CSV table of N, CA and C in Angstrom, one decimal:
chain,number,residue,atom,x,y,z
O,24,MET,N,28.8,0.5,-73.3
O,24,MET,CA,29.9,0.4,-72.0
O,24,MET,C,30.6,1.9,-71.8
O,25,ASP,N,30.3,2.3,-70.8
O,25,ASP,CA,31.1,3.7,-70.2
O,25,ASP,C,32.6,3.5,-69.3
O,26,THR,N,33.5,3.8,-70.5
O,26,THR,CA,34.9,3.7,-70.0
O,26,THR,C,35.7,4.9,-69.6
O,27,SER,N,34.7,6.0,-69.5
O,27,SER,CA,35.4,7.3,-69.4
O,27,SER,C,36.3,7.8,-67.8
O,28,TYR,N,35.7,6.7,-67.1
O,28,TYR,CA,36.5,7.0,-66.1
O,28,TYR,C,37.1,5.4,-65.3
O,29,PRO,N,38.2,5.4,-64.2
O,29,PRO,CA,38.4,3.9,-63.9
O,29,PRO,C,37.2,3.8,-62.9
O,30,ARG,N,37.2,2.5,-63.0
O,30,ARG,CA,35.8,1.5,-62.2
O,30,ARG,C,36.6,1.2,-61.1
O,31,ASP,N,36.1,1.3,-59.9
O,31,ASP,CA,36.5,0.3,-58.6
O,31,ASP,C,35.9,-0.9,-58.8
O,32,GLU,N,37.1,-2.1,-58.5
O,32,GLU,CA,36.8,-3.5,-58.4
O,32,GLU,C,36.3,-4.0,-57.2
O,33,ARG,N,36.4,-3.2,-56.1
O,33,ARG,CA,35.6,-3.8,-54.8
O,33,ARG,C,34.4,-2.8,-54.4
O,34,PRO,N,33.9,-3.6,-53.7
O,34,PRO,CA,32.5,-3.2,-53.3
O,34,PRO,C,32.9,-1.7,-52.1
O,35,PRO,N,31.6,-0.9,-52.2
O,35,PRO,CA,32.0,0.1,-51.1
O,35,PRO,C,32.1,-0.4,-49.9
O,36,PRO,N,32.7,0.6,-49.0
O,36,PRO,CA,32.8,-0.3,-47.5
O,36,PRO,C,31.2,0.0,-46.9
O,37,LYS,N,31.0,-0.7,-46.2
O,37,LYS,CA,29.6,-0.9,-45.4
O,37,LYS,C,29.8,0.1,-44.1
O,38,ARG,N,28.6,0.9,-44.0
O,38,ARG,CA,28.4,2.1,-42.8
O,38,ARG,C,28.0,1.3,-41.6
O,39,GLU,N,28.6,1.3,-40.6
O,39,GLU,CA,27.9,0.9,-39.4
O,39,GLU,C,27.2,2.1,-38.8
O,40,PRO,N,26.3,1.9,-38.2
O,40,PRO,CA,25.3,3.2,-37.2
O,40,PRO,C,26.5,3.2,-36.2
O,41,PRO,N,26.6,4.4,-35.9
O,41,PRO,CA,27.5,4.9,-34.5
O,41,PRO,C,27.2,4.2,-33.3
O,42,PRO,N,27.8,3.6,-32.2
O,42,PRO,CA,27.3,3.2,-31.3
O,42,PRO,C,26.7,3.8,-30.1
O,43,ALA,N,25.4,4.2,-30.0
O,43,ALA,CA,24.6,5.0,-29.4
O,43,ALA,C,24.8,5.0,-28.0
O,44,ALA,N,24.6,3.7,-27.3
O,44,ALA,CA,24.8,3.3,-26.0
O,44,ALA,C,25.3,2.0,-26.1
O,45,SER,N,26.0,1.4,-25.1
O,45,SER,CA,26.5,0.3,-24.7
O,45,SER,C,24.9,-0.4,-24.4
O,46,ALA,N,25.0,-2.0,-24.7
O,46,ALA,CA,23.9,-2.4,-24.3
O,46,ALA,C,23.7,-2.7,-22.8
O,47,PRO,N,22.4,-2.7,-22.0
O,47,PRO,CA,22.7,-2.8,-20.6
O,47,PRO,C,22.6,-4.2,-19.9
O,48,ARG,N,23.7,-4.4,-19.0
O,48,ARG,CA,23.7,-5.6,-18.3
O,48,ARG,C,22.4,-6.2,-17.7
O,49,ASP,N,22.7,-7.9,-17.9
O,49,ASP,CA,21.3,-8.3,-17.4
O,49,ASP,C,21.3,-9.0,-15.9
O,50,HIS,N,22.8,-9.0,-15.4
O,50,HIS,CA,23.0,-9.3,-13.8
O,50,HIS,C,22.4,-10.7,-13.7
O,51,LEU,N,22.9,-11.4,-14.6
O,51,LEU,CA,22.3,-12.8,-14.8
O,51,LEU,C,22.8,-13.4,-13.6
O,52,VAL,N,24.3,-13.6,-13.9
O,52,VAL,CA,25.3,-14.6,-12.8
O,52,VAL,C,24.9,-14.1,-11.7
O,53,TRP,N,25.0,-12.5,-11.0
O,53,TRP,CA,24.6,-12.3,-10.0
O,53,TRP,C,23.0,-12.9,-9.3
O,54,ALA,N,22.4,-12.9,-10.3
O,54,ALA,CA,21.0,-13.3,-9.7
O,54,ALA,C,21.2,-14.9,-9.6
O,55,ILE,N,21.8,-15.7,-10.4
O,55,ILE,CA,21.6,-17.0,-10.1
O,55,ILE,C,22.8,-17.3,-8.8
O,56,PHE,N,23.5,-16.4,-8.5
O,56,PHE,CA,24.6,-16.8,-7.2
O,56,PHE,C,23.2,-16.5,-6.1
O,57,ASN,N,22.6,-15.1,-6.0
O,57,ASN,CA,22.0,-14.9,-5.3
O,57,ASN,C,20.6,-15.8,-4.8
O,58,THR,N,19.9,-16.4,-5.8
O,58,THR,CA,19.2,-17.6,-6.0
O,58,THR,C,19.8,-18.9,-5.4
O,59,LEU,N,20.8,-19.2,-5.9
O,59,LEU,CA,21.2,-20.4,-5.1
O,59,LEU,C,21.9,-20.5,-3.5
O,60,TYR,N,22.5,-19.3,-3.3
O,60,TYR,CA,23.3,-19.2,-2.1
O,60,TYR,C,22.5,-17.8,-0.8
O,61,MET,N,22.3,-16.7,-1.6
O,61,MET,CA,21.7,-15.8,-0.6
O,61,MET,C,20.2,-15.5,-1.3
O,62,ASN,N,19.1,-16.4,-0.6
O,62,ASN,CA,18.0,-16.1,-1.5
O,62,ASN,C,16.8,-15.4,0.0
O,63,PHE,N,17.4,-14.5,0.5
O,63,PHE,CA,16.6,-13.9,1.4
O,63,PHE,C,15.2,-13.6,1.2
O,64,CYS,N,14.4,-13.8,1.6
O,64,CYS,CA,12.8,-13.9,1.2
O,64,CYS,C,12.7,-13.8,-0.2
O,65,CYS,N,13.3,-14.6,-1.0
O,65,CYS,CA,13.2,-15.0,-2.3
O,65,CYS,C,13.3,-14.0,-3.3
O,66,LEU,N,14.2,-12.8,-2.7
O,66,LEU,CA,14.6,-11.6,-3.6
O,66,LEU,C,15.4,-12.3,-4.4
O,67,GLY,N,16.4,-12.9,-4.5
O,67,GLY,CA,17.1,-13.7,-5.1
O,67,GLY,C,16.2,-14.3,-6.3
O,68,PHE,N,15.2,-15.1,-6.2
O,68,PHE,CA,14.4,-15.5,-7.3
O,68,PHE,C,14.0,-14.4,-8.0
O,69,VAL,N,13.4,-13.2,-7.4
O,69,VAL,CA,12.7,-12.3,-8.2
O,69,VAL,C,13.6,-11.6,-8.9
O,70,ALA,N,14.9,-11.5,-8.6
O,70,ALA,CA,16.0,-11.1,-9.2
O,70,ALA,C,16.6,-11.9,-10.5
O,71,LEU,N,16.4,-13.0,-10.3
O,71,LEU,CA,16.4,-14.2,-11.5
O,71,LEU,C,15.5,-13.6,-12.5
O,72,ALA,N,14.3,-13.6,-12.1
O,72,ALA,CA,13.1,-13.5,-13.0
O,72,ALA,C,13.4,-12.0,-14.0
O,73,PHE,N,13.5,-11.1,-12.8
O,73,PHE,CA,13.9,-9.7,-13.9
O,73,PHE,C,15.1,-9.9,-15.1
O,74,ALA,N,16.1,-10.4,-14.7
O,74,ALA,CA,17.5,-10.8,-15.1
O,74,ALA,C,17.1,-11.3,-16.7
O,75,VAL,N,16.5,-12.6,-16.3
O,75,VAL,CA,16.1,-13.2,-17.5
O,75,VAL,C,15.1,-12.5,-18.5
O,76,LYS,N,14.2,-11.7,-17.9
O,76,LYS,CA,13.4,-10.8,-18.8
O,76,LYS,C,14.5,-9.9,-19.1
O,77,ALA,N,15.4,-9.1,-19.0
O,77,ALA,CA,16.3,-8.4,-19.2
O,77,ALA,C,17.2,-8.8,-20.2
O,78,ARG,N,17.8,-10.1,-20.2
O,78,ARG,CA,18.3,-10.7,-21.4
O,78,ARG,C,17.4,-11.3,-22.3
O,79,ASP,N,16.1,-11.3,-22.1
O,79,ASP,CA,15.4,-11.7,-23.4
O,79,ASP,C,15.3,-10.4,-24.2
O,80,ARG,N,14.8,-9.1,-23.6
O,80,ARG,CA,14.7,-7.8,-23.9
O,80,ARG,C,15.8,-7.4,-24.8
O,81,LYS,N,17.2,-7.8,-24.6
O,81,LYS,CA,18.5,-7.3,-24.9
O,81,LYS,C,18.6,-8.4,-26.2
O,82,VAL,N,18.4,-9.2,-26.2
O,82,VAL,CA,18.7,-10.0,-27.4
O,82,VAL,C,17.5,-9.8,-28.6
O,83,SER,N,16.2,-9.7,-28.1
O,83,SER,CA,14.9,-9.0,-28.7
O,83,SER,C,15.2,-7.5,-29.8
O,84,GLY,N,16.3,-6.9,-28.8
O,84,GLY,CA,16.4,-5.8,-29.5
O,84,GLY,C,15.7,-4.5,-28.9
O,85,ASP,N,15.0,-4.6,-27.6
O,85,ASP,CA,14.3,-3.6,-27.1
O,85,ASP,C,15.1,-3.0,-25.8
O,86,VAL,N,15.9,-2.3,-26.2
O,86,VAL,CA,16.9,-1.9,-25.2
O,86,VAL,C,16.5,-1.0,-24.3
O,87,GLU,N,15.6,-0.2,-24.4
O,87,GLU,CA,14.5,0.6,-23.2
O,87,GLU,C,14.4,-0.6,-22.2
O,88,ALA,N,13.5,-1.5,-22.8
O,88,ALA,CA,12.8,-2.5,-21.7
O,88,ALA,C,13.9,-3.4,-21.2
O,89,ALA,N,14.7,-3.8,-21.8
O,89,ALA,CA,16.2,-4.3,-21.3
O,89,ALA,C,16.7,-3.4,-20.1
O,90,ARG,N,17.0,-2.1,-20.4
O,90,ARG,CA,17.3,-1.2,-19.4
O,90,ARG,C,16.5,-1.2,-18.1
O,91,HIS,N,15.2,-0.9,-18.4
O,91,HIS,CA,14.5,-1.2,-17.4
O,91,HIS,C,14.2,-2.6,-16.4
O,92,PHE,N,14.3,-3.7,-17.0
O,92,PHE,CA,14.5,-4.7,-16.2
O,92,PHE,C,16.2,-5.1,-15.9
O,93,SER,N,16.9,-4.6,-16.1
O,93,SER,CA,17.9,-4.7,-15.9
O,93,SER,C,18.4,-3.8,-14.4
O,94,SER,N,17.6,-2.9,-14.4
O,94,SER,CA,17.6,-1.7,-13.3
O,94,SER,C,16.7,-2.7,-12.2
O,95,LYS,N,15.7,-3.1,-12.4
O,95,LYS,CA,15.0,-3.8,-11.4
O,95,LYS,C,15.8,-5.2,-10.9
O,96,ALA,N,16.5,-5.9,-11.6
O,96,ALA,CA,17.3,-7.0,-11.2
O,96,ALA,C,18.3,-6.7,-10.7
O,97,ARG,N,18.9,-5.7,-10.8
O,97,ARG,CA,20.0,-5.0,-9.7
O,97,ARG,C,19.5,-4.5,-8.5
O,98,CYS,N,18.6,-3.8,-8.5
O,98,CYS,CA,17.8,-3.4,-7.3
O,98,CYS,C,17.5,-4.9,-6.3
O,99,TYR,N,16.9,-5.7,-6.8
O,99,TYR,CA,16.7,-7.0,-6.2
O,99,TYR,C,17.7,-7.8,-6.1
O,100,ASN,N,18.8,-7.7,-6.8
O,100,ASN,CA,20.0,-8.3,-6.4
O,100,ASN,C,20.7,-7.7,-5.1
O,101,ALA,N,20.9,-6.4,-5.1
O,101,ALA,CA,21.6,-5.6,-4.0
O,101,ALA,C,20.7,-5.7,-2.7
O,102,LEU,N,19.5,-6.0,-3.0
O,102,LEU,CA,18.7,-6.3,-1.8
O,102,LEU,C,18.5,-7.4,-1.1
O,103,ALA,N,18.9,-8.6,-2.3
O,103,ALA,CA,19.0,-10.0,-1.4
O,103,ALA,C,20.5,-9.9,-0.9
O,104,THR,N,21.4,-9.4,-1.5
O,104,THR,CA,22.8,-9.5,-0.9
O,104,THR,C,22.7,-8.9,0.2
O,105,ALA,N,22.3,-7.7,0.1
O,105,ALA,CA,22.4,-6.8,1.9
O,105,ALA,C,21.4,-7.6,2.6
O,106,GLY,N,20.5,-7.9,2.4
O,106,GLY,CA,19.4,-8.7,3.3
O,106,GLY,C,20.6,-10.4,4.1
O,107,SER,N,20.9,-10.8,3.0
O,107,SER,CA,21.7,-12.0,3.2
O,107,SER,C,23.0,-11.9,4.0
O,108,VAL,N,23.4,-10.9,3.8
O,108,VAL,CA,25.0,-10.6,4.7
O,108,VAL,C,24.6,-9.7,5.6
O,109,VAL,N,23.9,-8.5,5.7
O,109,VAL,CA,24.0,-7.7,6.6
O,109,VAL,C,22.9,-7.9,8.1
O,110,LEU,N,21.7,-8.3,7.6
O,110,LEU,CA,21.0,-9.2,8.7
O,110,LEU,C,21.5,-10.3,9.7
O,111,PRO,N,22.2,-11.1,9.3
O,111,PRO,CA,22.8,-12.2,9.9
O,111,PRO,C,23.9,-11.5,11.0
O,112,LEU,N,24.7,-10.6,10.3
O,112,LEU,CA,25.8,-9.7,11.0
O,112,LEU,C,25.2,-8.8,12.0
O,113,LEU,N,24.2,-8.5,11.9
O,113,LEU,CA,22.9,-7.5,12.9
O,113,LEU,C,22.6,-8.7,14.2
O,114,LEU,N,22.2,-9.7,13.4
O,114,LEU,CA,21.8,-10.7,14.6
O,114,LEU,C,23.0,-10.9,15.6
O,115,GLY,N,23.9,-11.4,15.1
O,115,GLY,CA,24.9,-12.0,15.6
O,115,GLY,C,25.4,-10.6,16.8
O,116,ALA,N,25.7,-9.5,16.1
O,116,ALA,CA,25.7,-8.5,17.2
O,116,ALA,C,25.2,-8.4,18.4
O,117,LEU,N,23.6,-8.2,17.8
O,117,LEU,CA,23.0,-8.4,19.0
O,117,LEU,C,22.9,-9.6,20.0
O,118,ILE,N,23.1,-10.7,19.4
O,118,ILE,CA,23.1,-11.9,20.6
O,118,ILE,C,24.5,-11.5,21.2
O,119,VAL,N,25.7,-11.0,20.6
O,119,VAL,CA,26.6,-11.0,21.6
O,119,VAL,C,26.7,-9.7,22.5
O,120,THR,N,26.1,-8.9,22.1
O,120,THR,CA,25.6,-7.8,23.1
O,120,THR,C,24.8,-8.0,24.3
O,121,GLY,N,23.5,-9.1,23.7
O,121,GLY,CA,22.8,-9.6,24.8
O,121,GLY,C,23.4,-10.3,25.8
O,122,VAL,N,24.5,-11.2,25.5
O,122,VAL,CA,25.4,-12.3,26.3
O,122,VAL,C,26.2,-11.5,27.2
O,123,ILE,N,26.7,-10.3,26.9
O,123,ILE,CA,27.8,-9.6,27.4
O,123,ILE,C,26.9,-8.7,28.7
O,124,HIS,N,25.5,-8.5,28.0
O,124,HIS,CA,24.6,-7.8,29.2
O,124,HIS,C,24.3,-8.5,30.2
O,125,LEU,N,23.9,-9.8,29.7
O,125,LEU,CA,23.2,-10.8,30.8
O,125,LEU,C,24.5,-11.2,31.7
O,126,SER,N,25.6,-11.3,31.3
O,126,SER,CA,26.8,-11.9,32.1
O,126,SER,C,27.1,-10.5,33.0
O,127,LYS,N,26.9,-9.4,32.8
O,127,LYS,CA,27.2,-8.3,33.7
O,127,LYS,C,25.9,-8.3,34.6
O,128,LEU,N,25.0,-8.3,34.2
O,128,LEU,CA,23.9,-8.4,35.2
O,128,LEU,C,23.9,-9.6,35.8
O,129,ALA,N,24.3,-10.9,35.8
O,129,ALA,CA,24.6,-12.2,36.6
O,129,ALA,C,25.6,-11.9,37.5
O,130,GLN,N,26.6,-11.2,37.2
O,130,GLN,CA,27.6,-10.7,38.4
O,130,GLN,C,27.5,-9.8,39.2
O,131,GLU,N,26.2,-9.1,38.8
O,131,GLU,CA,25.8,-7.8,39.7
O,131,GLU,C,24.9,-8.4,40.9
O,132,SER,N,24.4,-9.6,40.4
O,132,SER,CA,23.4,-9.9,41.1
O,132,SER,C,23.7,-11.1,42.0
O,133,VAL,N,25.1,-11.6,41.9
O,133,VAL,CA,25.5,-12.8,42.6
O,133,VAL,C,25.5,-12.1,44.1
O,134,GLY,N,25.8,-11.2,44.4
O,134,GLY,CA,25.7,-10.4,45.5
O,134,GLY,C,24.3,-10.5,46.2
O,135,PHE,N,23.5,-10.3,45.5
O,135,PHE,CA,21.9,-10.4,46.3
O,135,PHE,C,21.5,-11.9,46.6
O,136,PHE,N,21.9,-12.8,45.6
O,136,PHE,CA,21.4,-14.1,45.6
O,136,PHE,C,22.2,-15.0,47.0
O,137,THR,N,23.7,-14.2,47.0
O,137,THR,CA,24.3,-15.0,48.0
O,137,THR,C,24.6,-14.2,49.5
O,138,TYR,N,23.6,-13.5,49.7
O,138,TYR,CA,23.6,-12.7,50.8
O,138,TYR,C,23.0,-14.1,52.1
O,139,GLN,N,23.8,-13.8,52.7
O,139,GLN,CA,23.7,-14.9,54.2
O,139,GLN,C,23.1,-14.3,55.2
O,140,PHE,N,22.2,-15.0,56.1
O,140,PHE,CA,21.7,-14.3,57.1
O,140,PHE,C,22.7,-14.6,58.4
O,141,SER,N,23.2,-13.6,59.6
O,141,SER,CA,24.3,-14.3,60.3
O,141,SER,C,23.6,-15.3,61.2
O,142,SER,N,24.0,-16.1,61.6
O,142,SER,CA,24.0,-17.2,62.3
O,142,SER,C,24.2,-17.2,64.0
O,143,THR,N,24.4,-15.8,64.3
O,143,THR,CA,24.4,-15.7,65.9
O,143,THR,C,23.3,-16.0,66.4
O,144,ASP,N,23.5,-16.4,67.5
O,144,ASP,CA,22.3,-16.7,68.7
O,144,ASP,C,21.9,-15.2,69.2
O,145,ASP,N,21.9,-14.1,68.7
O,145,ASP,CA,21.6,-13.1,69.1
O,145,ASP,C,20.3,-12.9,69.3
O,146,GLU,N,19.5,-13.3,68.2
O,146,GLU,CA,18.3,-13.0,68.3
O,146,GLU,C,17.3,-14.1,68.9
O,147,ASP,N,18.3,-15.2,69.6
O,147,ASP,CA,17.4,-16.3,70.4
O,147,ASP,C,17.3,-15.9,71.5
O,148,GLN,N,18.3,-15.0,71.8
O,148,GLN,CA,18.3,-14.7,73.4
O,148,GLN,C,17.2,-14.1,73.7
């Protein structure tokens, strides 16, 4: 037994690898919301599929594939949200401007349709 130096009773500290990059987000909650409430052209469902794939890859440790699927899920989520919010607003604006235009057209054409012929007997004589 070697007693020439004092021994340490505690184990050496464990080294943890430096955090290279944070884990990618999977956007699963956003995809579920889009699937349930804003499923424009089924883009919410597609976003949900990619979000689940991203979560599976993140759990299995494949960070690059998780980033790839996360990026696609974010893209489809943004498209579903924009399609479900912007297009109805655009349609509403078109309907309002159409109604305004038709009302102005109707007011201008009232004079044309209410033209009355004179009922004088000048033509009869």
